[in-house]
Amino acid sequence: MFGLMVGGLLAGCSRAGEKPGGSASGGVSASPSGSGAVSASLESSSSLVAGGRLAVAGDYQWFRGVRDLDKGFCFVWVSKAWPALVIERMGAKELERILWQQMVGAGDGERVSGGPLYFGVTRLDADWSLVVEDNGRLGEADELLKALSVGSTVVCLYRALDGRQRFLVLEDEITQLEFDPRAKVAPTGVRAGELAPVIKAVGGSGVEAGFALAERLTGVPVELSVLEESTYRFSRGPTGQ
């Protein structure tokens, strides 16, 4: 029986994102106490239930309608680190609190070669924070992603302007899984073999499959309504080179 890095997944995980006017993850710069979302042990596939379902690519067909991210994006799930700690680990500076449409509406991202990275950070639930970047390079900034993974699990789903995609799982700087969801190339990473049945189970390919796999690994579904209703700590980071 194969398993995953993520332990203690709960059916019906709450999604307590930072709401407008709220302070659920306001000034907290430490990991949430009692967080047990990630462990070194591997869970069996039968335990990977988020919101009462085993996610498949078809659950994320709604993402095709998010035209604001047509030019590329990066979603990064970070365990055991609230937004303030995520920003600190990335060596970034919070600029302001904004909503989803303010962050992605322009559709241009940073796209300045060698310039700083811009992204938003919100809290998904008691265990997971989410970093969202519009049309940038965060998904290729390995040093930043490794820094985020110290003491945490990082799940990254990235699509570049030219259509390249990357799904990456890091734990304590070690690559657990890496592959292009749209390409017919065997995944790599220390747990690629163990996770192969899960990749097959989500079905499909591309971004929708990537989101479904991320849900199975984190236990947290991502829905458009959650993204739109959350408040993001819009931040400026280093160049990511």
GROMACS .gro file of C-alpha atoms in nm:
model
  241
    1MET     CA    1   0.000   0.000   0.000
    2PHE     CA    2   0.138   0.333  -0.100
    3GLY     CA    3   0.098   0.661   0.089
    4LEU     CA    4   0.157   1.033   0.102
    5MET     CA    5   0.347   1.278   0.315
    6VAL     CA    6   0.037   1.442   0.445
    7GLY     CA    7  -0.101   1.295   0.765
    8GLY     CA    8  -0.404   1.379   0.972
    9LEU     CA    9  -0.619   1.482   0.678
   10LEU     CA   10  -0.970   1.570   0.787
   11ALA     CA   11  -1.286   1.510   0.596
   12GLY     CA   12  -1.451   1.847   0.558
   13CYS     CA   13  -1.149   2.065   0.627
   14SER     CA   14  -1.246   2.421   0.713
   15ARG     CA   15  -1.118   2.691   0.481
   16ALA     CA   16  -1.060   2.989   0.707
   17GLY     CA   17  -0.904   3.227   0.457
   18GLU     CA   18  -0.830   3.583   0.555
   19LYS     CA   19  -1.162   3.754   0.499
   20PRO     CA   20  -1.202   4.122   0.423
   21GLY     CA   21  -1.194   4.306   0.753
   22GLY     CA   22  -1.095   3.993   0.945
   23SER     CA   23  -0.779   3.910   1.133
   24ALA     CA   24  -0.781   3.531   1.135
   25SER     CA   25  -0.421   3.529   1.019
   26GLY     CA   26  -0.340   3.891   1.080
   27GLY     CA   27  -0.012   3.939   1.260
   28VAL     CA   28   0.076   3.580   1.338
   29SER     CA   29   0.435   3.510   1.248
   30ALA     CA   30   0.464   3.163   1.394
   31SER     CA   31   0.329   2.828   1.290
   32PRO     CA   32  -0.018   2.743   1.422
   33SER     CA   33   0.008   2.549   1.744
   34GLY     CA   34  -0.092   2.188   1.738
   35SER     CA   35  -0.065   2.165   1.361
   36GLY     CA   36  -0.047   1.801   1.258
   37ALA     CA   37  -0.125   1.828   0.890
   38VAL     CA   38   0.212   1.699   0.778
   39SER     CA   39   0.412   1.410   0.911
   40ALA     CA   40   0.699   1.201   0.787
   41SER     CA   41   0.476   0.895   0.774
   42LEU     CA   42   0.276   0.821   0.461
   43GLU     CA   43  -0.099   0.786   0.462
   44SER     CA   44  -0.287   0.537   0.246
   45SER     CA   45  -0.490   0.666  -0.046
   46SER     CA   46  -0.816   0.573   0.123
   47SER     CA   47  -0.756   0.842   0.386
   48LEU     CA   48  -0.714   1.123   0.135
   49VAL     CA   49  -1.061   1.265   0.168
   50ALA     CA   50  -1.113   1.640   0.152
   51GLY     CA   51  -1.465   1.768   0.189
   52GLY     CA   52  -1.592   1.411   0.160
   53ARG     CA   53  -1.440   1.341  -0.182
   54LEU     CA   54  -1.134   1.207  -0.354
   55ALA     CA   55  -1.055   1.488  -0.594
   56VAL     CA   56  -1.026   1.423  -0.967
   57ALA     CA   57  -0.927   1.653  -1.249
   58GLY     CA   58  -1.290   1.709  -1.343
   59ASP     CA   59  -1.352   1.882  -1.010
   60TYR     CA   60  -1.135   2.170  -1.132
   61GLN     CA   61  -1.283   2.236  -1.473
   62TRP     CA   62  -1.400   2.570  -1.331
   63PHE     CA   63  -1.041   2.694  -1.355
   64ARG     CA   64  -1.071   2.709  -1.734
   65GLY     CA   65  -1.299   3.007  -1.687
   66VAL     CA   66  -1.046   3.207  -1.484
   67ARG     CA   67  -0.929   3.416  -1.777
   68ASP     CA   68  -0.730   3.657  -1.559
   69LEU     CA   69  -0.461   3.390  -1.521
   70ASP     CA   70  -0.434   3.297  -1.889
   71LYS     CA   71  -0.081   3.441  -1.907
   72GLY     CA   72   0.052   3.219  -1.632
   73PHE     CA   73   0.034   3.170  -1.256
   74CYS     CA   74   0.178   2.997  -0.955
   75PHE     CA   75  -0.010   2.849  -0.659
   76VAL     CA   76   0.197   2.737  -0.361
   77TRP     CA   77   0.049   2.556  -0.060
   78VAL     CA   78   0.265   2.578   0.255
   79SER     CA   79   0.196   2.367   0.564
   80LYS     CA   80   0.245   2.470   0.926
   81ALA     CA   81   0.318   2.832   0.841
   82TRP     CA   82   0.072   3.119   0.859
   83PRO     CA   83   0.099   3.406   0.606
   84ALA     CA   84   0.333   3.626   0.809
   85LEU     CA   85   0.583   3.341   0.845
   86VAL     CA   86   0.555   3.255   0.476
   87ILE     CA   87   0.642   3.613   0.386
   88GLU     CA   88   0.932   3.612   0.630
   89ARG     CA   89   1.075   3.288   0.492
   90MET     CA   90   1.061   3.431   0.140
   91GLY     CA   91   1.252   3.741   0.242
   92ALA     CA   92   0.957   3.948   0.123
   93LYS     CA   93   0.785   4.265   0.243
   94GLU     CA   94   0.411   4.299   0.280
   95LEU     CA   95   0.284   4.601   0.085
   96GLU     CA   96  -0.091   4.598   0.145
   97ARG     CA   97  -0.401   4.384   0.195
   98ILE     CA   98  -0.594   4.325  -0.126
   99LEU     CA   99  -0.872   4.112  -0.271
  100TRP     CA  100  -0.854   3.851  -0.546
  101GLN     CA  101  -0.958   4.073  -0.834
  102GLN     CA  102  -0.711   4.343  -0.734
  103MET     CA  103  -0.434   4.087  -0.746
  104VAL     CA  104  -0.513   3.913  -1.075
  105GLY     CA  105  -0.739   4.155  -1.258
  106ALA     CA  106  -0.472   4.333  -1.459
  107GLY     CA  107  -0.347   3.999  -1.590
  108ASP     CA  108   0.005   4.128  -1.646
  109GLY     CA  109   0.187   4.004  -1.334
  110GLU     CA  110   0.536   4.135  -1.276
  111ARG     CA  111   0.697   4.013  -1.601
  112VAL     CA  112   1.006   4.228  -1.551
  113SER     CA  113   1.313   4.021  -1.625
  114GLY     CA  114   1.529   4.006  -1.315
  115GLY     CA  115   1.287   4.221  -1.117
  116PRO     CA  116   1.128   4.144  -0.782
  117LEU     CA  117   0.850   3.888  -0.741
  118TYR     CA  118   0.500   4.002  -0.644
  119PHE     CA  119   0.249   3.765  -0.488
  120GLY     CA  120  -0.037   3.738  -0.243
  121VAL     CA  121  -0.053   3.515   0.065
  122THR     CA  122  -0.365   3.400   0.245
  123ARG     CA  123  -0.460   3.139   0.501
  124LEU     CA  124  -0.663   2.839   0.380
  125ASP     CA  125  -0.722   2.665   0.711
  126ALA     CA  126  -0.549   2.596   1.042
  127ASP     CA  127  -0.266   2.407   0.871
  128TRP     CA  128  -0.217   2.553   0.525
  129SER     CA  129  -0.135   2.891   0.374
  130LEU     CA  130  -0.163   2.964   0.003
  131VAL     CA  131   0.066   3.182  -0.209
  132VAL     CA  132  -0.076   3.307  -0.540
  133GLU     CA  133   0.131   3.474  -0.810
  134ASP     CA  134  -0.007   3.616  -1.134
  135ASN     CA  135   0.211   3.561  -1.443
  136GLY     CA  136   0.548   3.549  -1.274
  137ARG     CA  137   0.847   3.328  -1.204
  138LEU     CA  138   0.794   3.196  -0.853
  139GLY     CA  139   0.740   2.841  -0.980
  140GLU     CA  140   1.097   2.838  -1.109
  141ALA     CA  141   1.257   3.005  -0.805
  142ASP     CA  142   1.390   2.686  -0.648
  143GLU     CA  143   1.587   2.853  -0.371
  144LEU     CA  144   1.282   3.042  -0.249
  145LEU     CA  145   1.066   2.731  -0.264
  146LYS     CA  146   1.326   2.530  -0.075
  147ALA     CA  147   1.341   2.800   0.193
  148LEU     CA  148   0.965   2.778   0.229
  149SER     CA  149   0.983   2.402   0.278
  150VAL     CA  150   1.207   2.405   0.585
  151GLY     CA  151   0.992   2.249   0.855
  152SER     CA  152   0.699   2.237   0.614
  153THR     CA  153   0.562   2.068   0.309
  154VAL     CA  154   0.537   2.284  -0.002
  155VAL     CA  155   0.312   2.194  -0.295
  156CYS     CA  156   0.364   2.409  -0.604
  157LEU     CA  157   0.154   2.425  -0.921
  158TYR     CA  158   0.301   2.651  -1.187
  159ARG     CA  159   0.221   2.744  -1.545
  160ALA     CA  160   0.459   2.969  -1.736
  161LEU     CA  161   0.371   3.223  -2.002
  162ASP     CA  162   0.481   2.977  -2.272
  163GLY     CA  163   0.255   2.702  -2.139
  164ARG     CA  164   0.516   2.499  -1.951
  165GLN     CA  165   0.383   2.349  -1.630
  166ARG     CA  166   0.541   2.224  -1.312
  167PHE     CA  167   0.404   2.031  -1.017
  168LEU     CA  168   0.650   2.018  -0.730
  169VAL     CA  169   0.637   1.880  -0.377
  170LEU     CA  170   0.915   1.968  -0.134
  171GLU     CA  171   0.963   1.867   0.226
  172ASP     CA  172   1.256   2.006   0.423
  173GLU     CA  173   1.422   2.109   0.096
  174ILE     CA  174   1.403   1.757  -0.048
  175THR     CA  175   1.209   1.701  -0.371
  176GLN     CA  176   0.938   1.446  -0.303
  177LEU     CA  177   0.772   1.474  -0.643
  178GLU     CA  178   0.825   1.676  -0.961
  179PHE     CA  179   0.669   1.654  -1.307
  180ASP     CA  180   0.493   1.848  -1.581
  181PRO     CA  181   0.119   1.766  -1.556
  182ARG     CA  182   0.068   1.811  -1.929
  183ALA     CA  183   0.372   1.608  -2.044
  184LYS     CA  184   0.405   1.232  -2.080
  185VAL     CA  185   0.729   1.220  -1.886
  186ALA     CA  186   0.780   1.006  -1.577
  187PRO     CA  187   0.771   1.202  -1.250
  188THR     CA  188   1.088   1.227  -1.043
  189GLY     CA  189   1.148   1.267  -0.670
  190VAL     CA  190   1.209   1.040  -0.374
  191ARG     CA  191   0.839   0.943  -0.354
  192ALA     CA  192   0.754   0.949  -0.723
  193GLY     CA  193   0.690   0.574  -0.727
  194GLU     CA  194   0.464   0.582  -0.423
  195LEU     CA  195   0.263   0.873  -0.559
  196ALA     CA  196   0.226   0.732  -0.911
  197PRO     CA  197  -0.109   0.562  -0.832
  198VAL     CA  198  -0.246   0.888  -0.692
  199ILE     CA  199  -0.142   1.079  -1.004
  200LYS     CA  200  -0.320   0.817  -1.213
  201ALA     CA  201  -0.629   0.827  -0.991
  202VAL     CA  202  -0.690   1.201  -1.038
  203GLY     CA  203  -0.711   1.143  -1.413
  204GLY     CA  204  -0.690   1.408  -1.682
  205SER     CA  205  -0.384   1.621  -1.738
  206GLY     CA  206  -0.264   1.977  -1.710
  207VAL     CA  207  -0.377   2.234  -1.458
  208GLU     CA  208  -0.700   2.060  -1.357
  209ALA     CA  209  -0.510   1.743  -1.270
  210GLY     CA  210  -0.254   1.950  -1.081
  211PHE     CA  211  -0.519   2.112  -0.862
  212ALA     CA  212  -0.682   1.776  -0.792
  213LEU     CA  213  -0.350   1.624  -0.692
  214ALA     CA  214  -0.276   1.922  -0.467
  215GLU     CA  215  -0.612   1.871  -0.297
  216ARG     CA  216  -0.534   1.506  -0.233
  217LEU     CA  217  -0.196   1.594  -0.085
  218THR     CA  218  -0.315   1.882   0.135
  219GLY     CA  219  -0.670   1.775   0.215
  220VAL     CA  220  -0.786   2.126   0.127
  221PRO     CA  221  -1.008   2.188  -0.177
  222VAL     CA  222  -0.959   2.514  -0.365
  223GLU     CA  223  -1.273   2.672  -0.504
  224LEU     CA  224  -1.317   2.996  -0.694
  225SER     CA  225  -1.545   3.130  -0.422
  226VAL     CA  226  -1.271   3.073  -0.161
  227LEU     CA  227  -1.016   3.257  -0.376
  228GLU     CA  228  -1.253   3.547  -0.439
  229GLU     CA  229  -1.363   3.587  -0.077
  230SER     CA  230  -1.016   3.576   0.080
  231THR     CA  231  -0.795   3.872   0.162
  232TYR     CA  232  -0.433   3.850   0.047
  233ARG     CA  233  -0.117   3.996   0.192
  234PHE     CA  234   0.023   4.142  -0.129
  235SER     CA  235   0.400   4.127  -0.099
  236ARG     CA  236   0.717   4.208  -0.284
  237GLY     CA  237   0.990   3.944  -0.272
  238PRO     CA  238   1.342   3.909  -0.406
  239THR     CA  239   1.417   3.845  -0.771
  240GLY     CA  240   1.389   3.471  -0.733
  241GLN     CA  241   1.698   3.413  -0.946
   0.00000   0.00000   0.00000
